[in-house]
Coordinates of C-alpha atoms and ligand atoms in Angstrom, one line a residue:
M1055 CA -13.7 -5.8 -2.6
K1056 CA -15.5 -7.5 -5.4
V1057 CA -14.0 -8.8 -8.6
G1058 CA -16.5 -9.8 -11.2
G1059 CA -19.2 -9.7 -8.4
K1060 CA -17.3 -12.0 -6.0
H1061 CA -15.9 -10.8 -2.7
Y1062 CA -12.2 -11.3 -2.2
R1063 CA -9.6 -10.5 0.4
T1064 CA -6.1 -10.2 -1.0
I1065 CA -4.7 -13.0 1.1
Y1066 CA -6.5 -16.0 2.9
P1067 CA -5.6 -19.5 4.1
V1068 CA -6.3 -22.5 1.8
G1069 CA -5.8 -26.2 1.9
D1070 CA -6.4 -27.1 5.6
G1071 CA -3.9 -24.5 6.8
G1072 CA -1.1 -25.7 4.6
G1073 CA -1.0 -22.7 2.4
V1074 CA -2.3 -19.2 1.5
E1075 CA -3.8 -17.8 -1.7
V1076 CA -2.9 -14.4 -3.0
I1077 CA -3.6 -12.4 -6.2
D1078 CA -0.6 -12.3 -8.5
Q1079 CA -0.4 -8.5 -8.8
T1080 CA 2.3 -8.6 -11.5
R1081 CA -0.3 -9.9 -13.9
L1082 CA -2.9 -7.2 -13.4
P1083 CA -4.6 -5.4 -15.0
H1084 CA -4.5 -7.8 -18.0
E1085 CA -5.1 -11.0 -16.0
F1086 CA -6.7 -11.8 -12.7
A1087 CA -4.8 -14.8 -11.4
L1088 CA -4.6 -16.4 -7.9
V1089 CA -1.4 -18.2 -6.8
Q1090 CA -0.8 -20.3 -3.7
L1091 CA 2.1 -20.0 -1.3
H1092 CA 3.1 -23.1 0.6
S1093 CA 6.5 -22.4 2.1
L1094 CA 8.7 -19.7 3.5
D1095 CA 10.5 -19.6 0.2
D1096 CA 7.2 -18.9 -1.6
A1097 CA 6.4 -16.0 0.7
V1098 CA 9.9 -14.5 0.4
R1099 CA 9.7 -14.7 -3.4
A1100 CA 6.1 -13.3 -3.5
I1101 CA 7.1 -10.2 -1.5
A1102 CA 10.5 -9.6 -3.2
D1103 CA 9.0 -10.0 -6.7
M1104 CA 6.0 -7.9 -5.9
V1105 CA 3.5 -10.6 -6.5
V1106 CA 2.1 -9.0 -3.4
R1107 CA 2.9 -5.4 -2.5
G1108 CA 1.6 -2.5 -0.5
A1109 CA 2.8 -2.1 3.1
P1110 CA -0.2 -3.7 4.9
L1111 CA -0.4 -6.7 2.5
I1112 CA 3.4 -7.1 2.7
G1113 CA 3.0 -7.3 6.5
A1114 CA 0.1 -9.8 6.2
T1115 CA 2.2 -12.0 3.8
G1116 CA 5.2 -11.8 6.1
A1117 CA 3.0 -13.0 9.0
Y1118 CA 1.7 -16.0 6.9
G1119 CA 5.3 -16.5 5.6
M1120 CA 6.4 -17.1 9.2
A1121 CA 3.6 -19.6 9.7
L1122 CA 4.4 -21.4 6.5
G1123 CA 8.1 -21.6 7.5
L1124 CA 7.2 -23.0 10.9
L1125 CA 5.3 -25.8 9.3
S1126 CA 8.6 -27.4 8.2
D1127 CA 10.8 -26.2 11.1
A1128 CA 9.5 -24.5 14.2
T1129 CA 12.8 -24.5 16.2
T1130 CA 14.1 -21.2 17.6
P1131 CA 17.0 -20.9 15.1
A1132 CA 14.5 -21.5 12.2
L1133 CA 12.2 -18.9 13.6
E1134 CA 15.0 -16.3 13.7
E1135 CA 16.1 -17.2 10.2
A1136 CA 12.6 -16.9 8.8
R1137 CA 12.3 -13.5 10.4
R1138 CA 15.6 -12.3 9.0
R1139 CA 14.8 -13.5 5.4
L1140 CA 11.3 -12.0 5.4
V1141 CA 12.4 -8.6 6.8
A1142 CA 15.2 -8.3 4.2
T1143 CA 12.8 -8.5 1.3
R1144 CA 11.4 -5.0 1.3
P1145 CA 13.2 -2.5 3.6
T1146 CA 10.9 0.5 3.5
A1147 CA 7.5 -0.8 4.5
V1148 CA 7.7 -1.1 8.3
N1149 CA 4.5 -3.1 8.4
L1150 CA 6.6 -6.1 7.4
R1151 CA 8.9 -5.9 10.4
W1152 CA 5.9 -5.2 12.7
A1153 CA 3.9 -8.2 11.5
V1154 CA 6.8 -10.6 11.6
D1155 CA 7.7 -9.5 15.1
E1156 CA 4.1 -9.9 16.2
V1157 CA 4.3 -13.5 15.1
V1158 CA 7.7 -14.0 16.8
A1159 CA 6.4 -12.5 20.1
T1160 CA 3.3 -14.8 19.9
V1161 CA 5.0 -18.1 19.2
A1162 CA 8.5 -17.8 20.8
P1163 CA 7.2 -18.6 24.4
L1164 CA 5.3 -21.7 23.1
P1165 CA 6.5 -25.3 22.8
V1166 CA 7.9 -26.0 19.3
A1167 CA 5.0 -28.4 18.4
E1168 CA 2.4 -25.6 19.0
R1169 CA 4.2 -22.8 17.1
A1170 CA 3.0 -23.2 13.5
A1171 CA -0.7 -23.3 14.5
A1172 CA -0.3 -20.3 16.7
A1173 CA 1.5 -18.4 13.9
F1174 CA -1.4 -19.1 11.5
A1175 CA -3.9 -17.9 14.1
C1176 CA -1.8 -14.7 14.7
A1177 CA -1.5 -14.0 11.0
A1178 CA -5.3 -14.4 10.6
E1179 CA -5.9 -12.0 13.5
L1180 CA -3.5 -9.4 12.0
C1181 CA -5.4 -9.7 8.7
D1182 CA -8.8 -9.2 10.4
E1183 CA -7.3 -6.2 12.3
D1184 CA -6.1 -4.7 9.0
V1185 CA -9.6 -5.0 7.4
A1186 CA -11.2 -3.4 10.4
S1187 CA -8.6 -0.6 10.4
C1188 CA -9.0 0.1 6.7
A1189 CA -12.8 0.2 7.1
A1190 CA -12.4 2.8 9.9
I1191 CA -10.0 4.9 7.8
G1192 CA -12.7 4.8 5.1
E1193 CA -15.3 6.2 7.5
Y1194 CA -13.0 9.0 8.8
G1195 CA -11.8 9.9 5.3
K1196 CA -15.3 9.9 4.0
Q1197 CA -16.2 12.7 6.3
I1198 CA -13.4 14.8 4.7
L1199 CA -14.8 14.1 1.3
A1200 CA -18.4 14.8 2.4
E1201 CA -17.3 18.2 3.8
L1202 CA -15.7 19.0 0.4
A1203 CA -18.9 18.0 -1.4
R1204 CA -20.9 20.2 1.0
K1205 CA -18.8 23.2 0.1
N1206 CA -18.9 22.5 -3.6
P1207 CA -22.5 21.5 -4.3
G1208 CA -23.5 20.3 -7.7
R1209 CA -20.1 19.1 -8.9
R1210 CA -17.8 16.1 -8.4
I1211 CA -15.0 16.0 -5.9
N1212 CA -11.7 15.4 -7.5
V1213 CA -9.1 13.4 -5.5
L1214 CA -5.6 12.8 -6.7
T1215 CA -3.8 9.6 -5.5
H1216 CA -0.4 8.2 -6.1
C1217 CA 0.7 4.6 -6.5
N1218 CA -1.8 2.0 -5.2
A1219 CA -2.9 2.3 -1.6
G1220 CA -6.2 0.6 -2.3
W1221 CA -7.7 -2.8 -1.7
L1222 CA -4.8 -4.5 -3.5
A1223 CA -2.3 -3.0 -1.1
T1224 CA -4.1 -4.1 2.1
V1225 CA -6.2 -7.1 3.1
D1226 CA -9.4 -5.3 2.1
Y1227 CA -10.7 -1.7 1.5
G1228 CA -7.3 0.0 1.2
T1229 CA -6.0 3.0 3.0
A1230 CA -6.0 6.0 0.7
L1231 CA -8.8 4.5 -1.4
A1232 CA -11.0 3.4 1.5
P1233 CA -12.5 6.9 1.9
I1234 CA -13.1 7.0 -1.8
Y1235 CA -15.0 3.7 -1.8
K1236 CA -17.0 4.7 1.2
A1237 CA -17.8 8.1 -0.3
H1238 CA -18.8 6.6 -3.6
D1239 CA -21.0 4.0 -1.9
A1240 CA -22.7 6.8 0.1
G1241 CA -23.6 8.7 -3.1
I1242 CA -20.9 11.4 -2.8
P1243 CA -19.8 12.2 -6.4
V1244 CA -16.1 11.5 -6.3
H1245 CA -13.7 11.2 -9.2
V1246 CA -10.1 10.1 -8.9
W1247 CA -7.0 11.3 -10.7
V1248 CA -4.8 8.3 -10.8
D1249 CA -1.1 8.9 -11.2
E1250 CA 0.3 6.2 -13.4
T1251 CA 3.3 5.9 -10.9
R1252 CA 6.3 5.0 -12.9
P1253 CA 8.3 2.9 -13.0
R1254 CA 6.1 0.0 -12.1
N1255 CA 2.8 1.7 -12.9
Q1256 CA 0.9 0.7 -9.8
G1257 CA -1.5 3.5 -10.4
A1258 CA -2.2 2.7 -14.1
S1259 CA -2.2 -1.0 -13.6
L1260 CA -3.6 -1.6 -10.1
T1261 CA -5.4 1.5 -8.8
A1262 CA -7.3 2.1 -12.1
W1263 CA -8.2 -1.6 -12.2
E1264 CA -9.6 -1.8 -8.7
L1265 CA -11.5 1.5 -9.0
G1266 CA -13.0 0.2 -12.2
Q1267 CA -14.0 -3.0 -10.5
H1268 CA -15.9 -0.9 -7.9
G1269 CA -17.4 1.5 -10.5
V1270 CA -15.6 4.6 -9.2
P1271 CA -15.1 7.3 -11.9
H1272 CA -11.4 7.8 -12.5
T1273 CA -8.9 9.1 -15.0
V1274 CA -5.3 7.9 -15.3
I1275 CA -2.8 10.8 -15.7
A1276 CA 0.9 10.9 -16.4
D1277 CA 2.9 11.4 -13.2
N1278 CA 3.8 14.9 -14.3
A1279 CA 0.3 16.1 -14.8
G1280 CA -0.7 16.6 -11.1
G1281 CA 0.9 20.0 -10.6
H1282 CA -0.8 21.4 -13.6
L1283 CA -4.2 20.1 -12.5
M1284 CA -3.8 21.5 -9.1
Q1285 CA -2.8 24.9 -10.4
H1286 CA -6.1 24.9 -12.4
G1287 CA -8.3 24.0 -9.5
Q1288 CA -9.0 20.5 -10.7
V1289 CA -7.9 18.7 -7.5
D1290 CA -9.9 19.1 -4.3
A1291 CA -7.6 16.9 -2.2
C1292 CA -4.7 14.5 -2.5
I1293 CA -4.9 11.3 -0.5
V1294 CA -1.9 8.9 -0.5
G1295 CA -0.9 5.9 1.5
S1296 CA 2.4 5.3 3.4
D1297 CA 5.0 2.6 3.8
R1298 CA 6.5 4.1 6.9
T1299 CA 5.5 7.3 8.8
T1300 CA 7.7 8.6 11.6
A1301 CA 6.5 9.4 15.1
A1302 CA 6.8 13.1 14.0
G1303 CA 4.6 12.7 10.9
D1304 CA 7.1 12.5 8.0
V1305 CA 5.5 10.3 5.4
G1306 CA 7.5 7.7 3.5
N1307 CA 5.6 6.6 0.4
K1308 CA 6.1 5.6 -3.3
I1309 CA 8.6 7.7 -5.2
G1310 CA 7.0 10.8 -6.5
T1311 CA 4.7 11.4 -3.5
Y1312 CA 6.9 14.3 -2.3
L1313 CA 6.5 16.2 -5.6
K1314 CA 2.7 15.9 -5.3
A1315 CA 2.9 17.3 -1.8
L1316 CA 5.0 20.2 -2.9
A1317 CA 2.6 21.1 -5.7
A1318 CA -0.4 20.6 -3.3
H1319 CA 1.3 23.0 -0.8
D1320 CA 1.9 25.6 -3.5
C1321 CA -1.7 25.4 -4.7
S1322 CA -3.3 25.2 -1.2
V1323 CA -4.7 21.8 -2.0
P1324 CA -5.2 19.6 1.2
F1325 CA -2.7 16.7 1.2
Y1326 CA -3.6 13.7 3.4
A1327 CA -1.8 10.5 4.1
A1328 CA -4.0 7.5 5.1
L1329 CA -2.4 4.8 7.1
T1330 CA -3.0 2.2 9.8
G1331 CA -1.2 2.2 13.1
P1332 CA 1.4 -0.5 12.1
T1333 CA 2.7 1.9 9.4
I1334 CA 3.9 4.3 12.1
D1335 CA 7.5 3.7 13.1
W1336 CA 7.6 5.0 16.7
T1337 CA 11.4 4.5 16.9
I1338 CA 12.2 7.3 14.5
T1339 CA 11.4 11.0 14.1
D1340 CA 13.4 12.2 11.1
G1341 CA 12.0 10.7 8.0
L1342 CA 14.7 12.0 5.6
A1343 CA 17.5 10.7 7.7
Q1344 CA 16.0 7.6 9.1
I1345 CA 13.5 6.0 6.7
P1346 CA 15.4 3.4 4.6
I1347 CA 14.7 3.9 1.0
E1348 CA 14.5 0.7 -1.1
E1349 CA 16.7 0.9 -4.2
R1350 CA 15.1 -1.4 -6.8
S1351 CA 16.4 -2.8 -10.0
A1352 CA 17.1 -0.4 -12.8
D1353 CA 15.3 -2.8 -15.1
E1354 CA 12.0 -1.5 -13.7
V1355 CA 12.9 1.9 -15.3
R1356 CA 14.3 0.3 -18.5
W1357 CA 11.5 -2.1 -19.2
V1358 CA 7.8 -1.3 -19.4
R1359 CA 5.2 -4.0 -19.5
G1360 CA 1.9 -3.8 -21.4
R1361 CA -0.5 -5.4 -23.9
T1362 CA 0.0 -5.0 -27.6
A1363 CA -2.8 -4.3 -30.0
L1364 CA -2.9 -8.0 -30.7
G1365 CA -3.5 -8.8 -27.1
E1366 CA -0.1 -10.2 -26.2
V1367 CA 1.4 -9.0 -22.9
V1368 CA 5.0 -8.1 -23.5
A1369 CA 7.8 -6.0 -21.9
V1370 CA 9.5 -3.3 -24.0
N1371 CA 12.8 -1.5 -23.5
V1372 CA 12.2 2.3 -23.5
L1373 CA 15.9 3.4 -22.9
P1374 CA 18.9 3.7 -25.1
E1375 CA 21.0 0.6 -24.9
H1376 CA 23.9 2.1 -22.9
S1377 CA 22.1 4.6 -20.6
A1378 CA 22.3 4.0 -16.9
A1379 CA 19.1 4.0 -14.9
A1380 CA 18.5 4.4 -11.2
N1381 CA 15.4 3.4 -9.3
P1382 CA 14.8 4.7 -5.7
G1383 CA 11.5 3.2 -4.8
F1384 CA 10.3 5.6 -2.2
D1385 CA 10.6 9.2 -1.0
V1386 CA 9.8 11.1 2.2
T1387 CA 7.3 13.9 2.4
P1388 CA 8.1 16.1 5.4
A1389 CA 5.4 16.5 7.9
R1390 CA 5.1 20.3 7.2
L1391 CA 3.6 19.4 3.8
V1392 CA 1.0 17.0 5.2
T1393 CA -2.4 18.5 6.0
G1394 CA -3.5 15.5 8.1
I1395 CA -3.0 11.8 8.7
I1396 CA -6.1 9.7 8.4
T1397 CA -5.9 6.6 10.7
E1398 CA -8.2 4.0 12.0
R1399 CA -8.5 6.1 15.2
G1400 CA -9.4 9.4 13.5
V1401 CA -7.7 12.2 11.6
C1402 CA -4.8 14.1 13.3
P1403 CA -2.2 16.7 12.3
A1404 CA 1.1 15.3 11.0
T1405 CA 2.9 16.1 14.2
A1406 CA 4.3 14.2 17.1
A1407 CA 1.6 15.6 19.4
G1408 CA -1.1 14.7 16.9
L1409 CA 0.0 11.1 16.5
R1410 CA 0.5 10.7 20.2
R1411 CA -3.0 12.0 20.9
L1412 CA -4.4 9.1 18.8
Y1413 CA -1.9 6.5 20.1
P1414 CA -1.3 7.4 23.7
E1415 CA -0.1 3.9 24.5
M1416 CA 2.9 4.3 22.2
Ligands
LIG2388 O1 6.3 -0.7 -4.0 P1 4.9 -0.9 -3.5 O2 3.9 -1.1 -4.6 O3 4.8 -1.9 -2.4 O4 4.5 0.5 -2.9 C1 3.2 0.7 -2.3 C2 3.0 2.1 -1.8 O5 3.9 3.0 -1.9 C3 1.7 2.4 -1.2 O6 1.3 3.7 -1.4 C4 1.8 2.2 0.3 O7 2.3 0.9 0.6 C5 0.6 2.3 1.0 S1 -0.4 0.9 0.9 C6 -1.8 1.0 1.7

């Protein structure tokens, strides 16, 4: 992805291997700022405070977090403690556990003195894999949008997306947005309905920002508008990301995704989840019962951040002083509401058999 004409990944090593640089996503869209992480503590904080977020990027940061931790202590107890602390930061996105475990499996058999370097190499490899996977998702998803364009000549194709499953949520390209970028670049007229995605507004702040950087036509809508647009034929497809998808195709994603899927089902609008292999949790089959849902601070519901007319970025309280607030961060869309899963290996039905056909080794 390009920002102001310059290509960026969302995470990359800096300073002779002693740190990594990331985009501070808490400051977008008002400010594009890079921050460096130099320790396990930095990585834990960056994930927990959502400086970085989005399942694949959380995984990448977790992998580099392990490497940064091993720089100061590469003994086996320290390795286990780093794993425990990182995995505890965000419970829903399974990419985190997967990436951290990949690093552990790579370095644990090595002598202590070789572990940090091996962890950095492993993290870099996982990042490259994520980029390649997201690019492949883009190609497969583009075919779906091309087919919709072929069936609807002379008009734009309207895609609704929820939260941010774009470049900012991955190392590059995105999952749900990769097909949109590839279609746009190929000249397919695509327009995106961007759910604002309360309470943290990842759609309004992040998805709208990155689509704008790439020049993709888009319109931000209130979270409640999607059903109405679908009833009136203004949505050709929904594409969302996922933080954890079960082996049977239930899709865990940002809170509110389920409501979009219900509306899409009622209106016969195809509903796709785009995700890379590491988002599939092969150990579970019942999303409602088994996907852990992160409960985040009620302050995220209470306080909304934005820029005043005078240009100052402030947070304002939108609740009565004594009202309670609750903030479940994710929900589960049952597989029966998902038209298809777009992966780096192709598109499959949201079923155990469909996923197994694409990932026979699992
Ligand atoms: O809480 P967040 O911002 O980390 O949630 C992100 C999402 O729900 C994304 O849709 C999901 O991680 C897919 S990212 C490619």
